[in-house]
PDB file of C-alpha atoms in Angstrom:
ATOM      1  CA  MET A 280     158.556 101.552 193.033  1.00  0.00           C
ATOM      2  CA  LYS A 281     159.399  98.061 192.155  1.00  0.00           C
ATOM      3  CA  MET A 282     161.170  97.917 188.790  1.00  0.00           C
ATOM      4  CA  GLN A 283     161.131  94.239 187.700  1.00  0.00           C
ATOM      5  CA  SER A 284     162.928  93.067 190.842  1.00  0.00           C
ATOM      6  CA  SER A 285     163.841  89.367 190.887  1.00  0.00           C
ATOM      7  CA  ARG A 286     163.567  89.162 194.658  1.00  0.00           C
ATOM      8  CA  PRO A 287     161.182  86.551 195.918  1.00  0.00           C
ATOM      9  CA  LEU A 288     157.761  87.400 197.360  1.00  0.00           C
ATOM     10  CA  SER A 289     156.216  85.675 200.302  1.00  0.00           C
ATOM     11  CA  PRO A 290     153.435  83.289 199.227  1.00  0.00           C
ATOM     12  CA  HIS A 291     150.027  84.917 199.466  1.00  0.00           C
ATOM     13  CA  LEU A 292     147.473  83.520 197.005  1.00  0.00           C
ATOM     14  CA  GLN A 293     149.061  80.103 197.380  1.00  0.00           C
ATOM     15  CA  VAL A 294     148.489  79.981 201.137  1.00  0.00           C
ATOM     16  CA  TYR A 295     145.620  82.266 202.030  1.00  0.00           C
ATOM     17  CA  LYS A 296     142.322  80.385 202.262  1.00  0.00           C
ATOM     18  CA  PRO A 297     139.690  81.850 200.020  1.00  0.00           C
ATOM     19  CA  GLN A 298     136.863  83.528 201.939  1.00  0.00           C
ATOM     20  CA  ILE A 299     133.649  85.119 201.028  1.00  0.00           C
ATOM     21  CA  THR A 300     135.045  88.565 201.700  1.00  0.00           C
ATOM     22  CA  SER A 301     138.204  88.234 199.590  1.00  0.00           C
ATOM     23  CA  MET A 302     136.283  86.503 196.802  1.00  0.00           C
ATOM     24  CA  MET A 303     133.602  89.252 196.643  1.00  0.00           C
ATOM     25  CA  SER A 304     136.394  91.801 196.553  1.00  0.00           C
ATOM     26  CA  ILE A 305     138.242  90.370 193.570  1.00  0.00           C
ATOM     27  CA  PHE A 306     134.950  89.609 191.829  1.00  0.00           C
ATOM     28  CA  HIS A 307     133.998  93.263 192.245  1.00  0.00           C
ATOM     29  CA  ARG A 308     137.152  94.140 190.285  1.00  0.00           C
ATOM     30  CA  ILE A 309     136.522  91.427 187.665  1.00  0.00           C
ATOM     31  CA  THR A 310     132.925  92.522 187.116  1.00  0.00           C
ATOM     32  CA  GLY A 311     134.151  96.078 186.742  1.00  0.00           C
ATOM     33  CA  VAL A 312     136.477  95.130 184.020  1.00  0.00           C
ATOM     34  CA  ILE A 313     133.794  92.996 182.341  1.00  0.00           C
ATOM     35  CA  LEU A 314     131.288  95.883 182.528  1.00  0.00           C
ATOM     36  CA  ALA A 315     133.886  98.187 180.835  1.00  0.00           C
ATOM     37  CA  GLY A 316     134.292  95.658 178.062  1.00  0.00           C
ATOM     38  CA  GLY A 317     130.548  95.257 177.675  1.00  0.00           C
ATOM     39  CA  ALA A 318     130.153  98.988 177.374  1.00  0.00           C
ATOM     40  CA  VAL A 319     132.235  98.897 174.235  1.00  0.00           C
ATOM     41  CA  LEU A 320     129.666  96.474 172.787  1.00  0.00           C
ATOM     42  CA  LEU A 321     126.895  98.831 173.844  1.00  0.00           C
ATOM     43  CA  ILE A 322     128.487 101.660 171.924  1.00  0.00           C
ATOM     44  CA  LEU A 323     128.923  99.437 168.863  1.00  0.00           C
ATOM     45  CA  TRP A 324     125.218  98.525 169.018  1.00  0.00           C
ATOM     46  CA  LEU A 325     124.281 102.218 169.165  1.00  0.00           C
ATOM     47  CA  LEU A 326     126.630 102.880 166.253  1.00  0.00           C
ATOM     48  CA  ALA A 327     124.919 100.149 164.256  1.00  0.00           C
ATOM     49  CA  LEU A 328     121.509 101.601 165.020  1.00  0.00           C
ATOM     50  CA  ALA A 329     122.675 105.087 163.987  1.00  0.00           C
ATOM     51  CA  ARG A 330     124.153 103.690 160.763  1.00  0.00           C
ATOM     52  CA  GLY A 331     120.830 102.269 159.514  1.00  0.00           C
ATOM     53  CA  PRO A 332     118.767  99.064 158.973  1.00  0.00           C
ATOM     54  CA  GLU A 333     121.520  96.991 157.335  1.00  0.00           C
ATOM     55  CA  ALA A 334     124.103  97.641 160.013  1.00  0.00           C
ATOM     56  CA  TYR A 335     121.406  97.192 162.704  1.00  0.00           C
ATOM     57  CA  ALA A 336     120.470  93.821 161.263  1.00  0.00           C
ATOM     58  CA  ILE A 337     124.023  92.563 161.720  1.00  0.00           C
ATOM     59  CA  ALA A 338     124.022  93.859 165.302  1.00  0.00           C
ATOM     60  CA  GLN A 339     120.698  92.207 165.985  1.00  0.00           C
ATOM     61  CA  GLY A 340     121.954  88.936 164.584  1.00  0.00           C
ATOM     62  CA  ILE A 341     124.838  89.039 167.093  1.00  0.00           C
ATOM     63  CA  VAL A 342     122.678  90.095 170.016  1.00  0.00           C
ATOM     64  CA  THR A 343     120.000  87.447 169.454  1.00  0.00           C
ATOM     65  CA  CYS A 344     122.236  84.481 168.711  1.00  0.00           C
ATOM     66  CA  TRP A 345     123.068  82.318 171.698  1.00  0.00           C
ATOM     67  CA  VAL A 346     126.524  83.765 172.215  1.00  0.00           C
ATOM     68  CA  GLY A 347     125.112  87.245 172.275  1.00  0.00           C
ATOM     69  CA  GLN A 348     122.452  86.128 174.705  1.00  0.00           C
ATOM     70  CA  VAL A 349     125.047  84.688 177.098  1.00  0.00           C
ATOM     71  CA  VAL A 350     127.044  87.953 176.871  1.00  0.00           C
ATOM     72  CA  VAL A 351     124.005  90.139 177.593  1.00  0.00           C
ATOM     73  CA  PHE A 352     122.940  87.867 180.462  1.00  0.00           C
ATOM     74  CA  GLY A 353     126.436  87.783 181.852  1.00  0.00           C
ATOM     75  CA  TRP A 354     126.797  91.554 181.631  1.00  0.00           C
ATOM     76  CA  THR A 355     123.500  92.066 183.337  1.00  0.00           C
ATOM     77  CA  PHE A 356     124.570  89.829 186.221  1.00  0.00           C
ATOM     78  CA  CYS A 357     127.927  91.639 186.410  1.00  0.00           C
ATOM     79  CA  PHE A 358     126.048  94.959 186.467  1.00  0.00           C
ATOM     80  CA  PHE A 359     123.836  94.074 189.431  1.00  0.00           C
ATOM     81  CA  TYR A 360     126.705  92.427 191.316  1.00  0.00           C
ATOM     82  CA  HIS A 361     128.959  95.449 190.837  1.00  0.00           C
ATOM     83  CA  LEU A 362     126.133  97.905 191.687  1.00  0.00           C
ATOM     84  CA  LEU A 363     125.147  96.150 194.938  1.00  0.00           C
ATOM     85  CA  ASN A 364     128.747  95.471 196.012  1.00  0.00           C
ATOM     86  CA  GLY A 365     129.517  99.060 195.133  1.00  0.00           C
ATOM     87  CA  LEU A 366     126.848 100.185 197.534  1.00  0.00           C
ATOM     88  CA  ARG A 367     128.310  97.962 200.145  1.00  0.00           C
ATOM     89  CA  HIS A 368     131.732  99.593 199.552  1.00  0.00           C
ATOM     90  CA  MET A 369     130.181 102.956 200.011  1.00  0.00           C
ATOM     91  CA  VAL A 370     128.536 101.893 203.265  1.00  0.00           C
ATOM     92  CA  TRP A 371     132.069 101.052 204.398  1.00  0.00           C
ATOM     93  CA  ASP A 372     133.239 104.404 203.170  1.00  0.00           C
ATOM     94  CA  THR A 373     131.052 106.034 205.833  1.00  0.00           C
ATOM     95  CA  GLY A 374     132.695 103.941 208.477  1.00  0.00           C
ATOM     96  CA  ARG A 375     129.679 101.776 209.013  1.00  0.00           C
ATOM     97  CA  GLY A 376     129.339  97.997 208.801  1.00  0.00           C
ATOM     98  CA  LEU A 377     133.058  97.184 209.276  1.00  0.00           C
ATOM     99  CA  SER A 378     132.334  94.132 211.328  1.00  0.00           C
ATOM    100  CA  ILE A 379     132.820  90.610 210.023  1.00  0.00           C
ATOM    101  CA  GLY A 380     129.105  89.896 210.634  1.00  0.00           C
ATOM    102  CA  PHE A 381     127.953  92.679 208.325  1.00  0.00           C
ATOM    103  CA  ALA A 382     130.589  91.894 205.736  1.00  0.00           C
ATOM    104  CA  THR A 383     129.652  88.278 205.457  1.00  0.00           C
ATOM    105  CA  LYS A 384     125.880  88.661 205.692  1.00  0.00           C
ATOM    106  CA  SER A 385     125.794  91.501 203.119  1.00  0.00           C
ATOM    107  CA  ALA A 386     128.032  89.408 200.880  1.00  0.00           C
ATOM    108  CA  TYR A 387     125.490  86.543 200.695  1.00  0.00           C
ATOM    109  CA  ALA A 388     122.587  88.971 200.504  1.00  0.00           C
ATOM    110  CA  ILE A 389     124.199  90.652 197.452  1.00  0.00           C
ATOM    111  CA  LEU A 390     124.789  87.348 195.714  1.00  0.00           C
ATOM    112  CA  VAL A 391     121.123  86.366 196.143  1.00  0.00           C
ATOM    113  CA  LEU A 392     119.841  89.821 195.076  1.00  0.00           C
ATOM    114  CA  ALA A 393     122.113  89.972 192.045  1.00  0.00           C
ATOM    115  CA  ILE A 394     120.901  86.601 190.860  1.00  0.00           C
ATOM    116  CA  ALA A 395     117.314  87.515 191.503  1.00  0.00           C
ATOM    117  CA  ALA A 396     117.629  90.854 189.729  1.00  0.00           C
ATOM    118  CA  THR A 397     119.359  89.301 186.709  1.00  0.00           C
ATOM    119  CA  ALA A 398     116.566  86.627 186.494  1.00  0.00           C
ATOM    120  CA  ALA A 399     113.866  89.332 186.715  1.00  0.00           C
ATOM    121  CA  VAL A 400     115.394  91.425 184.001  1.00  0.00           C
ATOM    122  CA  SER A 401     115.949  88.380 181.786  1.00  0.00           C
ATOM    123  CA  TYR A 402     112.275  87.445 182.229  1.00  0.00           C
ATOM    124  CA  CYS A 403     111.262  90.913 181.308  1.00  0.00           C
ATOM    125  CA  ALA A 404     113.418  90.805 178.214  1.00  0.00           C
ATOM    126  CA  THR A 405     111.798  87.626 176.899  1.00  0.00           C
ATOM    127  CA  GLN A 406     108.429  89.192 177.436  1.00  0.00           C
ATOM    128  CA  SER A 407     109.236  92.216 175.409  1.00  0.00           C
ATOM    129  CA  TRP A 408     110.586  90.289 172.455  1.00  0.00           C
ATOM    130  CA  SER A 409     107.327  88.589 171.705  1.00  0.00           C
ATOM    131  CA  ALA A 410     105.270  91.791 171.906  1.00  0.00           C
ATOM    132  CA  VAL A 411     106.016  94.889 169.973  1.00  0.00           C
ATOM    133  CA  VAL A 412     106.212  97.902 172.274  1.00  0.00           C
ATOM    134  CA  SER A 413     104.545 101.041 170.932  1.00  0.00           C
TER     135      SER A 413
ATOM    136  CA  MET B 149     160.662 106.765 201.447  1.00  0.00           C
ATOM    137  CA  SER B 150     162.664 106.830 198.186  1.00  0.00           C
ATOM    138  CA  SER B 151     164.240 110.119 197.003  1.00  0.00           C
ATOM    139  CA  LYS B 152     164.567 109.004 193.349  1.00  0.00           C
ATOM    140  CA  LYS B 153     163.344 111.561 190.796  1.00  0.00           C
ATOM    141  CA  SER B 154     160.899 108.973 189.409  1.00  0.00           C
ATOM    142  CA  ASN B 155     158.965 109.216 192.599  1.00  0.00           C
ATOM    143  CA  THR B 156     158.721 112.949 192.543  1.00  0.00           C
ATOM    144  CA  ILE B 157     157.618 113.641 188.998  1.00  0.00           C
ATOM    145  CA  GLY B 158     153.922 113.926 188.299  1.00  0.00           C
ATOM    146  CA  LYS B 159     151.161 115.771 190.085  1.00  0.00           C
ATOM    147  CA  SER B 160     151.178 117.347 193.498  1.00  0.00           C
ATOM    148  CA  SER B 161     149.165 115.947 196.383  1.00  0.00           C
ATOM    149  CA  GLY B 162     145.368 115.635 196.448  1.00  0.00           C
ATOM    150  CA  HIS B 163     144.842 113.748 193.229  1.00  0.00           C
ATOM    151  CA  GLY B 164     144.319 110.462 194.995  1.00  0.00           C
ATOM    152  CA  ALA B 165     141.540 111.999 196.996  1.00  0.00           C
ATOM    153  CA  LYS B 166     140.018 113.592 193.896  1.00  0.00           C
ATOM    154  CA  HIS B 167     140.153 110.221 192.076  1.00  0.00           C
ATOM    155  CA  TRP B 168     138.383 108.594 195.096  1.00  0.00           C
ATOM    156  CA  TRP B 169     135.649 111.239 195.312  1.00  0.00           C
ATOM    157  CA  HIS B 170     134.937 111.264 191.539  1.00  0.00           C
ATOM    158  CA  GLN B 171     134.681 107.510 191.606  1.00  0.00           C
ATOM    159  CA  ARG B 172     132.048 107.765 194.327  1.00  0.00           C
ATOM    160  CA  VAL B 173     130.109 110.574 192.649  1.00  0.00           C
ATOM    161  CA  THR B 174     129.952 108.704 189.414  1.00  0.00           C
ATOM    162  CA  ALA B 175     129.100 105.496 191.248  1.00  0.00           C
ATOM    163  CA  VAL B 176     125.982 107.123 192.818  1.00  0.00           C
ATOM    164  CA  GLY B 177     125.016 108.636 189.484  1.00  0.00           C
ATOM    165  CA  LEU B 178     125.448 105.299 187.772  1.00  0.00           C
ATOM    166  CA  ALA B 179     123.380 103.463 190.349  1.00  0.00           C
ATOM    167  CA  ALA B 180     120.375 105.476 189.213  1.00  0.00           C
ATOM    168  CA  LEU B 181     121.363 105.777 185.529  1.00  0.00           C
ATOM    169  CA  GLY B 182     122.196 102.087 185.177  1.00  0.00           C
ATOM    170  CA  LEU B 183     118.857 100.999 186.484  1.00  0.00           C
ATOM    171  CA  ALA B 184     117.162 103.542 184.194  1.00  0.00           C
ATOM    172  CA  LEU B 185     119.239 102.309 181.245  1.00  0.00           C
ATOM    173  CA  ILE B 186     118.237  98.672 181.893  1.00  0.00           C
ATOM    174  CA  TYR B 187     114.626  99.769 182.205  1.00  0.00           C
ATOM    175  CA  CYS B 188     114.904 101.544 178.787  1.00  0.00           C
ATOM    176  CA  LEU B 189     116.927  98.893 176.925  1.00  0.00           C
ATOM    177  CA  VAL B 190     115.225  95.745 178.155  1.00  0.00           C
ATOM    178  CA  SER B 191     112.265  96.578 175.991  1.00  0.00           C
ATOM    179  CA  THR B 192     114.416  97.773 173.083  1.00  0.00           C
ATOM    180  CA  LEU B 193     117.318  95.306 172.579  1.00  0.00           C
ATOM    181  CA  GLY B 194     115.376  92.666 170.646  1.00  0.00           C
ATOM    182  CA  GLN B 195     113.081  94.962 168.717  1.00  0.00           C
ATOM    183  CA  PRO B 196     113.032  95.570 164.969  1.00  0.00           C
ATOM    184  CA  TYR B 197     114.899  98.574 163.549  1.00  0.00           C
ATOM    185  CA  GLU B 198     111.892 100.955 163.397  1.00  0.00           C
ATOM    186  CA  VAL B 199     110.833 100.302 166.997  1.00  0.00           C
ATOM    187  CA  ALA B 200     114.367 100.671 168.297  1.00  0.00           C
ATOM    188  CA  VAL B 201     114.771 103.968 166.401  1.00  0.00           C
ATOM    189  CA  GLU B 202     111.572 105.370 167.747  1.00  0.00           C
ATOM    190  CA  ARG B 203     112.565 104.480 171.240  1.00  0.00           C
ATOM    191  CA  LEU B 204     115.902 106.182 170.894  1.00  0.00           C
ATOM    192  CA  LYS B 205     114.324 109.383 169.609  1.00  0.00           C
ATOM    193  CA  ASP B 206     112.472 109.821 172.902  1.00  0.00           C
ATOM    194  CA  PRO B 207     114.299 112.671 174.657  1.00  0.00           C
ATOM    195  CA  GLY B 208     113.912 110.942 178.111  1.00  0.00           C
ATOM    196  CA  VAL B 209     115.562 107.766 176.796  1.00  0.00           C
ATOM    197  CA  VAL B 210     118.262 109.730 174.985  1.00  0.00           C
ATOM    198  CA  SER B 211     119.072 111.678 178.071  1.00  0.00           C
ATOM    199  CA  VAL B 212     119.387 108.598 180.251  1.00  0.00           C
ATOM    200  CA  VAL B 213     121.534 106.807 177.732  1.00  0.00           C
ATOM    201  CA  ALA B 214     123.765 109.790 177.100  1.00  0.00           C
ATOM    202  CA  LEU B 215     124.318 110.523 180.819  1.00  0.00           C
ATOM    203  CA  PHE B 216     124.955 106.799 181.403  1.00  0.00           C
ATOM    204  CA  ILE B 217     127.566 106.793 178.693  1.00  0.00           C
ATOM    205  CA  LEU B 218     129.370 109.818 180.040  1.00  0.00           C
ATOM    206  CA  PHE B 219     129.248 108.745 183.686  1.00  0.00           C
ATOM    207  CA  MET B 220     130.073 105.178 182.836  1.00  0.00           C
ATOM    208  CA  PHE B 221     133.212 105.827 180.770  1.00  0.00           C
ATOM    209  CA  TYR B 222     134.514 108.263 183.388  1.00  0.00           C
ATOM    210  CA  HIS B 223     133.926 105.799 186.119  1.00  0.00           C
ATOM    211  CA  ALA B 224     135.437 103.001 184.084  1.00  0.00           C
ATOM    212  CA  ALA B 225     138.522 105.123 183.255  1.00  0.00           C
ATOM    213  CA  LEU B 226     139.050 105.836 186.947  1.00  0.00           C
ATOM    214  CA  GLY B 227     138.552 102.248 187.914  1.00  0.00           C
ATOM    215  CA  LEU B 228     140.729 100.732 185.193  1.00  0.00           C
ATOM    216  CA  GLN B 229     143.491 103.136 186.170  1.00  0.00           C
ATOM    217  CA  VAL B 230     143.547 101.646 189.644  1.00  0.00           C
ATOM    218  CA  VAL B 231     143.567  98.150 188.270  1.00  0.00           C
ATOM    219  CA  ILE B 232     146.479  98.936 185.944  1.00  0.00           C
ATOM    220  CA  GLU B 233     148.370 100.727 188.726  1.00  0.00           C
ATOM    221  CA  ASP B 234     147.972  97.650 190.851  1.00  0.00           C
ATOM    222  CA  TYR B 235     149.275  95.077 188.415  1.00  0.00           C
ATOM    223  CA  VAL B 236     151.714  96.771 186.115  1.00  0.00           C
ATOM    224  CA  SER B 237     155.011  97.430 187.850  1.00  0.00           C
ATOM    225  CA  THR B 238     156.983  98.995 184.989  1.00  0.00           C
ATOM    226  CA  THR B 239     156.392 102.744 184.979  1.00  0.00           C
ATOM    227  CA  SER B 240     156.508 103.261 181.255  1.00  0.00           C
ATOM    228  CA  THR B 241     154.219 100.341 180.356  1.00  0.00           C
ATOM    229  CA  ARG B 242     151.785 101.417 183.191  1.00  0.00           C
ATOM    230  CA  THR B 243     151.697 105.009 181.882  1.00  0.00           C
ATOM    231  CA  VAL B 244     151.066 104.040 178.320  1.00  0.00           C
ATOM    232  CA  MET B 245     148.290 101.599 179.303  1.00  0.00           C
ATOM    233  CA  ILE B 246     146.555 104.237 181.439  1.00  0.00           C
ATOM    234  CA  LEU B 247     146.850 106.702 178.510  1.00  0.00           C
ATOM    235  CA  ILE B 248     145.365 104.165 176.114  1.00  0.00           C
ATOM    236  CA  VAL B 249     142.505 103.427 178.426  1.00  0.00           C
ATOM    237  CA  GLN B 250     141.698 107.073 178.916  1.00  0.00           C
ATOM    238  CA  LEU B 251     141.813 107.809 175.220  1.00  0.00           C
ATOM    239  CA  LEU B 252     139.652 104.800 174.387  1.00  0.00           C
ATOM    240  CA  CYS B 253     137.039 105.811 176.988  1.00  0.00           C
ATOM    241  CA  LEU B 254     136.934 109.263 175.580  1.00  0.00           C
ATOM    242  CA  LEU B 255     136.655 107.944 172.039  1.00  0.00           C
ATOM    243  CA  LEU B 256     133.890 105.544 172.935  1.00  0.00           C
ATOM    244  CA  ALA B 257     132.011 108.107 174.935  1.00  0.00           C
ATOM    245  CA  VAL B 258     132.055 110.623 172.064  1.00  0.00           C
ATOM    246  CA  THR B 259     131.132 107.939 169.518  1.00  0.00           C
ATOM    247  CA  GLY B 260     128.172 106.847 171.677  1.00  0.00           C
ATOM    248  CA  THR B 261     126.915 110.382 172.165  1.00  0.00           C
ATOM    249  CA  VAL B 262     127.335 111.179 168.503  1.00  0.00           C
ATOM    250  CA  SER B 263     125.448 108.048 167.575  1.00  0.00           C
ATOM    251  CA  LEU B 264     122.597 109.090 169.827  1.00  0.00           C
ATOM    252  CA  ILE B 265     122.439 112.539 168.263  1.00  0.00           C
ATOM    253  CA  SER B 266     122.589 110.978 164.847  1.00  0.00           C
ATOM    254  CA  ILE B 267     119.603 108.775 165.659  1.00  0.00           C
ATOM    255  CA  MET B 268     117.614 111.660 167.066  1.00  0.00           C
ATOM    256  CA  VAL B 269     118.198 113.969 164.049  1.00  0.00           C
TER     257      VAL B 269
END
């Protein structure tokens, strides 16, 4: 195990041309971390709801203000991206789809689907806020 | 490769495979639970207090949210462990960070579940 060695590393990020495959891979990790962070907020929201109307009002204020909206929207996109790319990973786990063709085509398909799904959910969210669900 | 003691302490073999498998199991569970969660919460997130509480008393909704929380924090703990292992080279720092992540995930999972019970009751 490397213990803070001061030996030089060969350049990697500085020289390797970014490609859809590598970008999707690191973004999968990034969305994972973001989702974990967002989950903390979900728990805090539940806690506020459990605590009562006053606490819930504060949580609502945060969720409905524009910063909260951006966070919820961003988390939703990260969720769909991570879900779809996760499925792509599990296809690879079975040994299928390991060609460059599948890797690149599925990459673009996932980006399109994730954006579409996020848009659909966001639209549904706006619909529900104007009508009270019984 | 190395015969240092620091490379021989810890668990015996098989734990990497277990980690890998549990990550996949929770991933499949979360695929379904996550979609169900979004379905439940999309109509609840902006609602007034009374409506939100009523929604979260429904046993179907509570089951989905509770299972999501449990699966999610386990999946996150496993995933974050791999991320930390990749980027933190000092053994002691890495161990402490993984420990903190696992404790936080447990704390948050329990807090979430207790909140759900508290709303139901």
